[in-house]
Short mmCIF file of C-alpha atoms in Angstrom, two decimals:
data_model
loop_
_atom_site.label_atom_id
_atom_site.label_comp_id
_atom_site.label_asym_id
_atom_site.label_seq_id
_atom_site.Cartn_x
_atom_site.Cartn_y
_atom_site.Cartn_z
CA GLU A 6 -13.92 2.25 23.83
CA VAL A 7 -12.07 2.82 20.59
CA GLN A 8 -10.32 6.16 20.92
CA LEU A 9 -7.68 8.41 19.39
CA VAL A 10 -6.31 11.35 21.36
CA GLU A 11 -4.09 13.95 19.73
CA SER A 12 -1.70 16.28 21.54
CA GLY A 13 1.13 18.67 20.82
CA GLY A 14 -0.68 21.49 19.07
CA ASP A 15 0.61 24.96 19.89
CA LEU A 16 1.35 28.47 18.64
CA VAL A 17 4.61 28.47 16.68
CA GLN A 18 6.46 31.06 14.63
CA PRO A 19 6.84 30.73 10.85
CA GLY A 20 9.80 28.52 10.10
CA GLY A 21 9.45 26.72 13.40
CA SER A 22 8.88 23.06 14.23
CA LEU A 23 6.30 21.07 16.14
CA ARG A 24 5.69 17.40 16.87
CA LEU A 25 2.16 16.08 17.13
CA SER A 26 1.28 12.84 18.88
CA CYS A 27 -1.78 10.61 18.70
CA GLY A 28 -2.44 7.94 21.30
CA ALA A 29 -4.64 4.99 20.41
CA SER A 30 -6.70 2.81 22.74
CA GLY A 31 -9.49 0.26 22.55
CA PHE A 32 -8.18 -1.52 19.44
CA THR A 33 -5.08 -3.35 18.20
CA PHE A 34 -3.14 -0.36 16.88
CA ARG A 35 -0.52 -2.40 15.01
CA ASN A 36 -3.22 -3.89 12.73
CA TYR A 37 -4.34 -0.59 11.24
CA SER A 38 -2.84 1.95 8.89
CA MET A 39 -3.08 5.54 10.08
CA ASN A 40 -3.47 9.01 8.63
CA TRP A 41 -3.23 12.67 9.51
CA VAL A 42 -5.94 14.98 8.16
CA ARG A 43 -6.10 18.73 8.77
CA GLN A 44 -8.73 21.44 8.63
CA ALA A 45 -7.86 25.12 8.39
CA PRO A 46 -10.18 27.47 10.32
CA GLY A 47 -13.53 27.68 8.53
CA LYS A 48 -12.28 25.49 5.69
CA GLY A 49 -12.67 21.92 4.49
CA LEU A 50 -10.72 18.76 5.20
CA GLU A 51 -7.29 18.08 3.68
CA TRP A 52 -5.52 14.73 3.84
CA VAL A 53 -1.92 15.19 5.00
CA SER A 54 -0.15 11.86 5.37
CA TYR A 55 -0.52 8.06 5.54
CA ILE A 56 1.55 5.34 7.20
CA SER A 57 1.10 1.60 6.82
CA ILE A 58 0.96 -0.88 9.68
CA ASN A 59 4.68 -1.60 9.67
CA SER A 60 5.78 1.89 8.52
CA GLY A 61 6.92 0.38 5.23
CA THR A 62 4.66 2.58 3.09
CA ILE A 63 4.35 6.31 3.67
CA TYR A 64 2.61 8.96 1.60
CA TYR A 65 2.40 12.74 1.92
CA ALA A 66 0.29 15.46 0.37
CA ASP A 67 2.30 17.61 -2.03
CA SER A 68 1.68 20.61 0.25
CA VAL A 69 3.73 19.09 3.10
CA LYS A 70 6.19 16.83 1.30
CA GLY A 71 9.74 17.46 2.44
CA ARG A 72 8.61 19.35 5.55
CA PHE A 73 6.49 16.84 7.51
CA THR A 74 7.44 13.35 8.66
CA ILE A 75 4.93 10.75 9.81
CA SER A 76 5.96 7.90 12.09
CA ARG A 77 4.48 5.38 14.49
CA ASP A 78 5.49 3.29 17.48
CA ASN A 79 3.34 0.18 17.63
CA ALA A 80 4.75 -0.77 21.03
CA LYS A 81 3.47 2.54 22.42
CA ASN A 82 0.21 2.58 20.40
CA SER A 83 1.20 5.99 19.11
CA LEU A 84 1.27 7.95 15.86
CA TYR A 85 3.41 11.03 15.31
CA LEU A 86 3.75 13.94 12.90
CA GLN A 87 6.98 15.93 12.92
CA MET A 88 6.35 19.29 11.27
CA ASN A 89 9.28 21.47 10.20
CA SER A 90 9.54 24.75 8.28
CA LEU A 91 6.02 25.64 9.30
CA ARG A 92 4.12 28.25 7.30
CA ALA A 93 1.09 30.38 8.05
CA GLU A 94 -0.94 28.20 5.70
CA ASP A 95 -0.27 25.19 7.94
CA THR A 96 -2.53 26.72 10.58
CA ALA A 97 -5.23 24.12 11.16
CA VAL A 98 -6.78 21.56 13.43
CA PHE A 99 -4.86 18.34 12.88
CA TYR A 100 -6.76 15.08 13.24
CA CYS A 101 -5.34 11.60 13.40
CA ALA A 102 -7.61 9.16 11.64
CA ARG A 103 -7.56 5.38 11.55
CA ALA A 104 -7.83 3.63 8.22
CA SER A 105 -10.57 1.01 8.39
CA GLY A 106 -8.04 -1.64 7.42
CA SER A 107 -4.41 -2.15 6.53
CA SER A 108 -4.63 -0.62 3.05
CA SER A 109 -4.01 2.95 1.95
CA ARG A 110 -7.36 2.74 0.17
CA ASN A 111 -9.36 2.23 3.34
CA ALA A 112 -11.61 5.04 4.51
CA PHE A 113 -11.01 6.89 7.78
CA ASP A 114 -13.29 5.19 10.28
CA ILE A 115 -12.11 6.56 13.63
CA TRP A 116 -11.04 10.17 14.25
CA GLY A 117 -9.47 11.90 17.21
CA GLN A 118 -10.80 15.16 18.60
CA GLY A 119 -8.06 17.17 16.91
CA THR A 120 -5.22 19.41 18.07
CA MET A 121 -4.84 23.03 16.98
CA VAL A 122 -1.65 24.24 15.30
CA THR A 123 -1.29 27.98 14.83
CA VAL A 124 1.61 29.37 12.83
CA SER A 125 2.00 33.08 13.43
CA SER A 126 4.57 35.64 14.50
CA GLN B 19 -10.02 24.95 -4.73
CA SER B 20 -10.93 21.43 -3.65
CA ALA B 21 -10.21 18.46 -5.86
CA LEU B 22 -13.80 17.19 -5.63
CA THR B 23 -16.78 19.48 -6.28
CA GLN B 24 -19.74 19.59 -3.90
CA PRO B 25 -22.60 22.09 -3.65
CA ALA B 26 -21.93 24.63 -0.93
CA SER B 27 -25.31 24.11 0.67
CA VAL B 28 -28.48 22.06 0.51
CA SER B 29 -31.63 22.19 2.59
CA GLY B 30 -34.71 20.17 3.26
CA SER B 31 -37.62 19.87 5.65
CA PRO B 32 -37.94 17.15 8.28
CA GLY B 33 -39.06 13.90 6.70
CA GLN B 34 -37.90 14.85 3.23
CA SER B 35 -34.98 13.36 1.29
CA ILE B 36 -31.97 15.24 -0.01
CA THR B 37 -29.04 14.29 -2.20
CA ILE B 38 -25.53 15.75 -2.11
CA SER B 39 -23.39 15.32 -5.21
CA CYS B 40 -19.61 14.96 -5.40
CA THR B 41 -17.97 15.34 -8.78
CA GLY B 42 -14.42 14.32 -9.54
CA THR B 43 -12.53 12.81 -12.45
CA SER B 44 -11.58 9.44 -13.85
CA SER B 45 -8.44 9.63 -11.67
CA ASP B 46 -10.43 9.58 -8.46
CA VAL B 47 -14.21 9.14 -8.15
CA GLY B 48 -14.63 7.57 -11.58
CA GLY B 49 -11.60 5.33 -11.34
CA TYR B 50 -12.07 3.70 -7.96
CA ASN B 51 -14.86 2.43 -5.72
CA TYR B 52 -13.20 4.11 -2.74
CA VAL B 53 -15.55 7.01 -2.18
CA SER B 54 -16.44 7.86 1.40
CA TRP B 55 -18.67 10.42 3.10
CA TYR B 56 -18.16 12.18 6.42
CA GLN B 57 -20.54 14.11 8.66
CA GLN B 58 -19.15 16.93 10.78
CA HIS B 59 -21.11 18.86 13.38
CA PRO B 60 -19.74 22.26 14.49
CA ASP B 61 -16.52 21.97 16.51
CA LYS B 62 -16.64 18.19 16.32
CA ALA B 63 -14.49 15.61 14.58
CA PRO B 64 -15.72 14.15 11.30
CA LYS B 65 -17.67 10.87 11.42
CA LEU B 66 -17.59 8.23 8.71
CA MET B 67 -21.06 7.72 7.24
CA ILE B 68 -20.43 5.82 3.98
CA TYR B 69 -17.37 3.96 2.69
CA ASP B 70 -16.51 2.20 -0.56
CA VAL B 71 -19.31 4.14 -2.32
CA THR B 72 -22.29 2.32 -0.82
CA ASN B 73 -21.36 0.71 2.52
CA ARG B 74 -22.54 1.94 5.91
CA PRO B 75 -20.39 1.41 9.01
CA SER B 76 -22.04 -0.33 11.93
CA GLY B 77 -24.20 2.12 13.86
CA VAL B 78 -24.93 4.51 11.00
CA SER B 79 -28.61 4.89 10.24
CA ASN B 80 -29.95 3.23 7.08
CA ARG B 81 -31.42 6.62 6.20
CA PHE B 82 -27.97 7.34 4.76
CA SER B 83 -27.09 5.79 1.42
CA GLY B 84 -24.40 6.27 -1.21
CA SER B 85 -24.14 5.72 -4.94
CA LYS B 86 -21.91 6.53 -7.90
CA SER B 87 -22.35 7.11 -11.61
CA GLY B 88 -19.30 7.87 -13.71
CA ASN B 89 -17.26 10.63 -12.09
CA THR B 90 -20.04 11.69 -9.70
CA ALA B 91 -20.84 10.16 -6.33
CA SER B 92 -23.92 10.97 -4.30
CA LEU B 93 -25.03 10.83 -0.69
CA THR B 94 -28.76 10.57 -0.06
CA ILE B 95 -30.34 11.19 3.31
CA SER B 96 -33.94 10.12 3.61
CA GLY B 97 -36.42 11.01 6.35
CA LEU B 98 -34.46 14.13 7.30
CA GLN B 99 -34.11 14.77 11.02
CA ALA B 100 -32.96 17.85 12.89
CA GLU B 101 -29.77 16.10 14.02
CA ASP B 102 -28.75 15.57 10.39
CA GLU B 103 -27.97 19.29 10.14
CA ALA B 104 -24.19 19.34 9.68
CA ASP B 105 -21.41 19.68 7.12
CA TYR B 106 -20.88 16.72 4.81
CA TYR B 107 -17.63 15.93 3.00
CA CYS B 108 -16.98 13.42 0.27
CA SER B 109 -13.58 11.87 -0.23
CA SER B 110 -12.01 9.62 -2.81
CA TYR B 111 -8.83 7.66 -3.25
CA THR B 112 -6.87 9.06 -6.19
CA SER B 113 -4.16 7.84 -8.51
CA SER B 114 -2.30 11.11 -8.06
CA SER B 115 0.54 11.54 -5.57
CA THR B 116 -2.04 12.98 -3.18
CA ARG B 117 -3.62 9.66 -2.24
CA TRP B 118 -6.87 10.99 -0.84
CA VAL B 119 -8.84 14.05 -1.95
CA PHE B 120 -11.79 15.71 -0.29
CA GLY B 121 -14.65 17.81 -1.53
CA GLY B 122 -15.11 21.33 -0.27
CA GLY B 123 -18.01 20.31 1.96
CA THR B 124 -21.76 20.83 1.85
CA LYS B 125 -23.70 22.51 4.63
CA LEU B 126 -27.01 20.75 5.18
CA THR B 127 -29.76 22.83 6.74
CA VAL B 128 -32.87 21.15 8.07
CA LEU B 129 -35.62 23.75 7.78
#
């Protein structure tokens, strides 16, 4: 079964850091680009970041640029999101989402169940 | 405010057809054939329903179809069923530094 499983969500204070992980199974992880997408409570979806198959191309939403870092380990079938200088407005469910191919223009065809990040004092 | 504009809600009776619109600009919806649609049931992850404007992933019912005219994309659901009741989001690749933009979502109610 093709599956993505996120972990690492937690309650963190403003200004703090958190590292999210996403484990992939059931497909050849190294052949697909990956994304992080988030959803604030009761709100819509917001694309956060993209990483290509070999980590050579990385994009970020303006709202997280300079604070978040996406990475991947193809040997471990894992995707990561290092989040620093967290703000209250970063509170959201974070989903990892597979791109349907190796391009940044591919739609998000497989989603994890999400992990909740709460930024509050 | 979302980059793409969708109606907040639509409704229809079982068996009817509904259409959800998604309006953007020439920098996103109008400029690329990379519009996708996602279905999200409460407390569930989104599910890809349409990609590249008109294509359905394997396993998605042919009651779902997509189209585009100018800067507006549309999702049509025919033969409405109770299980179609969900939130629907459009998304488009964009030439801006934010590579992907989403609509604000449309809540579909099956009466």
